[in-house]
Amino acid sequence: MKRKILVNVVGVLLAFLLGAVVMLVQGYNPLETYYRLFEYSLAPGKIAYTLSKSVPLVLTGMSASVAFASGPINLGQPGQLLMGALLATIGGLYIDLPPLLMIPFLLILAMLGGALWSGVAALLKYWFNMSEFITTLMLNMIADFFTYWAINYPFFEKNANHPQTPFIAKSGWMPEWGNFNSSVIVMVLAFAVIWFIVNRSTAGYEWRLSGQNSLFSRLGGVNISKNYLVVMLLTGALAGLAGGLVVMAGPHRFIKDIGGNYAWDGVMIAMVANSGIILTLVFGFFFSVLQTGSLGMELITAVPKELIQVLQAVIVLIVVAGRGYFETFFAKLEARRKMRERIA
Amino acid sequence: MADIIEMDRIVKIFPPSLVALDAVSVKFSKGEIHAIVGENGAGKSTLMKILYGMQPADSGEMLYNGKKVKFADPGEAILAGIGMVHQEIMLIPQYTVWENVVLGYEPVKFGGRLDVKKARELVKQKIDEFGFNLNPDAKVEDISVAARQKVEILKLLFRNVSVLIMDEPTSVLTPQEIPQLFGELKRLRDNGHTILFISHHLEEVLELSDRITVLRKGKKVGTIKTAEATKAGLAQMMVGREVIFDSIRKNQTAGEVLFETSALNYTDPDKRPRLIDVNIQVRAGEIVGVAGVEGNGQLELVNLIMGLIEPTGGSIKAVGEDITRKPILEKRKRVAFVPQDRANMGASIAANIAENVIMTHHRLDKRFTRWAGRILDFKQAYSFTDEIRKKFDVQMSSGEAVFKSLSGGNQQKVILGRELLLEAPFILLDQPTRGLDVGSIEYVHQRIIEMRAQKRGILMISADLEELFRLTDRIVVMHKGRVVADLVTEKTNVTEVGYLMLEGAAYEA
């Protein structure tokens, strides 16, 4: 456990060190830059905003983590996010309920949208034995163009000069207190539920063991295909939820490129987190710190915010590669110690 | 006799803390057959791999022909005259015998072209010189395992190796093929070659070798002359205590039929028949062994019983019910299963021990779940792990430790514990002692006998005839997908079963 934390912390520190070298080579002051980065994202007035920004990262990250840990290689978070966002938007355009009902209703619609999209991939696997690794990626493209069509034609806001829908009903806007958006509460709830399912429920136990060794679980009586379907639907729903919240907390309508790069960042976060649910939350927040901080960094120093993307990638590389390396490193240390005992 | 090799205080540690060899010193004389025996994990193979340059030693020295040597890789060892034949045979099946033998050491004509005529002639000469019964033009895929092994030996002789290391050469052979191999090895010795022979079959060692070195847990117990050794004495050196070799069954009458396959057929997706009309019956309180050379339908039989594949015909009954096409969980109410492949079929090595232990139980036993089966009760899981630790004598730190941190023997005990405590009336054991050391094998055997006394029905697939004769009441022999014989263990013998395994037809003396 301690070792696990160490690997992650050392990985992140090494990545920062490399980032500093890059900055030095280009003539920037790394200390000043990093100070601005964290000041802009973690200062008392700013942290609520950073938290809100972490919502889609953490939710898509958990989607990928749960899928990877259970076996299915669901890489359809971008498409599932868009479909969730679209369905929530449509609900918000045509239906108006009191906020207490409206918000849960739209969130459920968002989850349905995501689950529908991952469900298509699951069915393709069931009927034609097509790998979800391919189909989810392909469905991303379809979702991309389908939603683009939807906001250009059937749900297009009249007279807008940009592909977008009208605003959804006010009752469906996530309440905001200062910089703190209530979507963070939804994220924390989703985190708690997912953690409990994965670590405490019978189903979660079966998912994890099937993810580690599917043949063993099958021989143990686990219904692999049913679990596959459930995991696909659940992880789709999580990505869809992220999409719904992006609409309901942000522009309150579906605009072009609303999904941004959230979902791919989420997949990356799942990879750094080694598909662990708690680590996904931690890294999701950390990546949000980097991303929001990068705006401030660019504002105050001359360092372009693209550098943060480099930093993110380096973190992923070092932490993921380091995990394997540290194990052998510690093992060798131990062997050396034994060796010395032998000779003495 | 002069010492050709001297290994001096060799130490090898596998990270993090496994001491594979603990200052082992041993001398090999020129022109002897020197057996190296020990349980699994005693360090036999490691010692030989260090000699052969496959692994570096952490400390210690080696003298070869009186000179200090250190081989960086097997290539250097072969050049110096030391060669090793591994357990797995590494040849190119599509090539002929002579092509395999010259590969990497080809005589060439001008311009680097292979001199086919000369190469074939050279191989033929070597075959004649050593009296091997081999056709140089036969394709390797068409010849028997025993013949392939000869090709491996020939390969090394072709490279003028004078020290031959054989790593458990008999493990791939049938009882009938072993004497021939031994004859050839003895002839090589009389020719001046030195043979180092790794084995854990004591009978073979006594028959073949001139001297024996015994290793135990990485330490050398001693080197003795074979003429002065006995089987019981060797076993005691190996294990550190006395071991009983005789049959351990007590007389007991079998009860009702617990398990039955009727006219079971399986044709694989490539339309090759793998099982043909297999009828096997197991009664309560009976151990039935399945003997056969690997690849004669045993794997398919196991997969059919467990439901990984579906039969093309016939049925499987357990405890009075047809389970042929039942979901696996339904089968598991009646069938306990210990697979041969612990890491792939028997456990999730990345999960912790408790998570491994509750598999299947978590669906069949209500005490492990709450909320109508939806939530796992981890407290119960850990106390169940502790129960298995005590009942099955598992050496482990805690239920939270990862499964792969256990040694092979302890992994098998955990799996055995999980399966036997399912209390299914029928138990399917697929090579339950494969890869275990003598102590663990003994332990597993005792447990199996206990199950028999509890009137459970046991079907045991094993490649180890000694084991089958020790435990079983009946032995069915499989050959090319058919059951060719159903024998009462007490009324048959190793020779008969071995013959049936090989020929598939009744033995006629």
mmCIF file with all atom_site columns, N, CA, C and O in Angstrom, chain A residues 17 81 84 118 131 137 143 158 173 201 206 234 242 273:
data_model
loop_
_atom_site.group_PDB
_atom_site.id
_atom_site.type_symbol
_atom_site.label_atom_id
_atom_site.label_alt_id
_atom_site.label_comp_id
_atom_site.label_asym_id
_atom_site.label_entity_id
_atom_site.label_seq_id
_atom_site.pdbx_PDB_ins_code
_atom_site.Cartn_x
_atom_site.Cartn_y
_atom_site.Cartn_z
_atom_site.occupancy
_atom_site.B_iso_or_equiv
_atom_site.pdbx_formal_charge
_atom_site.auth_seq_id
_atom_site.auth_comp_id
_atom_site.auth_asym_id
_atom_site.auth_atom_id
_atom_site.pdbx_PDB_model_num
ATOM 1  N N  . LEU A 1 17  ? 9.788   17.192  -12.813 1.00 0.00 ? 17  LEU A N  1
ATOM 2  C CA . LEU A 1 17  ? 11.210  17.466  -13.018 1.00 0.00 ? 17  LEU A CA 1
ATOM 3  C C  . LEU A 1 17  ? 11.517  17.542  -14.516 1.00 0.00 ? 17  LEU A C  1
ATOM 4  O O  . LEU A 1 17  ? 12.197  18.457  -14.991 1.00 0.00 ? 17  LEU A O  1
ATOM 5  N N  . LEU A 1 81  ? -20.487 9.697   -23.807 1.00 0.00 ? 81  LEU A N  1
ATOM 6  C CA . LEU A 1 81  ? -20.638 11.018  -23.193 1.00 0.00 ? 81  LEU A CA 1
ATOM 7  C C  . LEU A 1 81  ? -21.528 11.907  -24.070 1.00 0.00 ? 81  LEU A C  1
ATOM 8  O O  . LEU A 1 81  ? -22.468 12.547  -23.588 1.00 0.00 ? 81  LEU A O  1
ATOM 9  N N  . GLY A 1 84  ? -25.159 10.754  -24.003 1.00 0.00 ? 84  GLY A N  1
ATOM 10 C CA . GLY A 1 84  ? -25.752 11.136  -22.727 1.00 0.00 ? 84  GLY A CA 1
ATOM 11 C C  . GLY A 1 84  ? -26.093 12.616  -22.722 1.00 0.00 ? 84  GLY A C  1
ATOM 12 O O  . GLY A 1 84  ? -27.200 13.021  -22.305 1.00 0.00 ? 84  GLY A O  1
ATOM 13 N N  . SER A 1 118 ? -23.286 2.171   -25.257 1.00 0.00 ? 118 SER A N  1
ATOM 14 C CA . SER A 1 118 ? -22.404 1.039   -24.932 1.00 0.00 ? 118 SER A CA 1
ATOM 15 C C  . SER A 1 118 ? -23.166 -0.265  -25.120 1.00 0.00 ? 118 SER A C  1
ATOM 16 O O  . SER A 1 118 ? -22.583 -1.302  -25.442 1.00 0.00 ? 118 SER A O  1
ATOM 17 N N  . SER A 1 131 ? -15.395 -7.593  -31.262 1.00 0.00 ? 131 SER A N  1
ATOM 18 C CA . SER A 1 131 ? -14.697 -7.085  -30.075 1.00 0.00 ? 131 SER A CA 1
ATOM 19 C C  . SER A 1 131 ? -15.118 -5.654  -29.770 1.00 0.00 ? 131 SER A C  1
ATOM 20 O O  . SER A 1 131 ? -15.154 -4.804  -30.656 1.00 0.00 ? 131 SER A O  1
ATOM 21 N N  . LEU A 1 137 ? -14.856 2.095   -30.353 1.00 0.00 ? 137 LEU A N  1
ATOM 22 C CA . LEU A 1 137 ? -14.116 3.158   -31.041 1.00 0.00 ? 137 LEU A CA 1
ATOM 23 C C  . LEU A 1 137 ? -14.875 3.647   -32.263 1.00 0.00 ? 137 LEU A C  1
ATOM 24 O O  . LEU A 1 137 ? -14.976 4.846   -32.528 1.00 0.00 ? 137 LEU A O  1
ATOM 25 N N  . ALA A 1 143 ? -21.338 8.589   -33.060 1.00 0.00 ? 143 ALA A N  1
ATOM 26 C CA . ALA A 1 143 ? -21.950 9.504   -32.091 1.00 0.00 ? 143 ALA A CA 1
ATOM 27 C C  . ALA A 1 143 ? -21.528 10.939  -32.388 1.00 0.00 ? 143 ALA A C  1
ATOM 28 O O  . ALA A 1 143 ? -22.337 11.871  -32.311 1.00 0.00 ? 143 ALA A O  1
ATOM 29 N N  . LYS A 1 158 ? -32.999 28.273  -33.749 1.00 0.00 ? 158 LYS A N  1
ATOM 30 C CA . LYS A 1 158 ? -33.272 29.130  -34.914 1.00 0.00 ? 158 LYS A CA 1
ATOM 31 C C  . LYS A 1 158 ? -32.417 30.391  -34.836 1.00 0.00 ? 158 LYS A C  1
ATOM 32 O O  . LYS A 1 158 ? -32.263 30.986  -33.778 1.00 0.00 ? 158 LYS A O  1
ATOM 33 N N  . TRP A 1 173 ? -30.979 23.172  -14.734 1.00 0.00 ? 173 TRP A N  1
ATOM 34 C CA . TRP A 1 173 ? -29.616 23.668  -14.556 1.00 0.00 ? 173 TRP A CA 1
ATOM 35 C C  . TRP A 1 173 ? -29.099 23.228  -13.198 1.00 0.00 ? 173 TRP A C  1
ATOM 36 O O  . TRP A 1 173 ? -29.802 23.354  -12.199 1.00 0.00 ? 173 TRP A O  1
ATOM 37 N N  . SER A 1 201 ? -19.838 -5.524  -3.311  1.00 0.00 ? 201 SER A N  1
ATOM 38 C CA . SER A 1 201 ? -20.964 -6.322  -3.779  1.00 0.00 ? 201 SER A CA 1
ATOM 39 C C  . SER A 1 201 ? -20.495 -7.628  -4.405  1.00 0.00 ? 201 SER A C  1
ATOM 40 O O  . SER A 1 201 ? -19.339 -7.777  -4.812  1.00 0.00 ? 201 SER A O  1
ATOM 41 N N  . GLU A 1 206 ? -17.282 -10.466 -8.649  1.00 0.00 ? 206 GLU A N  1
ATOM 42 C CA . GLU A 1 206 ? -17.217 -11.299 -9.858  1.00 0.00 ? 206 GLU A CA 1
ATOM 43 C C  . GLU A 1 206 ? -16.591 -10.532 -11.024 1.00 0.00 ? 206 GLU A C  1
ATOM 44 O O  . GLU A 1 206 ? -15.817 -11.090 -11.793 1.00 0.00 ? 206 GLU A O  1
ATOM 45 N N  . LEU A 1 234 ? -23.281 -0.295  -17.393 1.00 0.00 ? 234 LEU A N  1
ATOM 46 C CA . LEU A 1 234 ? -22.942 0.595   -16.275 1.00 0.00 ? 234 LEU A CA 1
ATOM 47 C C  . LEU A 1 234 ? -21.872 1.604   -16.687 1.00 0.00 ? 234 LEU A C  1
ATOM 48 O O  . LEU A 1 234 ? -21.990 2.805   -16.390 1.00 0.00 ? 234 LEU A O  1
ATOM 49 N N  . ALA A 1 242 ? -21.559 11.809  -17.243 1.00 0.00 ? 242 ALA A N  1
ATOM 50 C CA . ALA A 1 242 ? -20.582 12.890  -17.421 1.00 0.00 ? 242 ALA A CA 1
ATOM 51 C C  . ALA A 1 242 ? -21.098 13.869  -18.469 1.00 0.00 ? 242 ALA A C  1
ATOM 52 O O  . ALA A 1 242 ? -21.060 15.101  -18.275 1.00 0.00 ? 242 ALA A O  1
ATOM 53 N N  . ALA A 1 273 ? -4.272  5.389   -13.066 1.00 0.00 ? 273 ALA A N  1
ATOM 54 C CA . ALA A 1 273 ? -4.797  4.911   -11.790 1.00 0.00 ? 273 ALA A CA 1
ATOM 55 C C  . ALA A 1 273 ? -4.786  3.390   -11.717 1.00 0.00 ? 273 ALA A C  1
ATOM 56 O O  . ALA A 1 273 ? -5.221  2.820   -10.720 1.00 0.00 ? 273 ALA A O  1
#
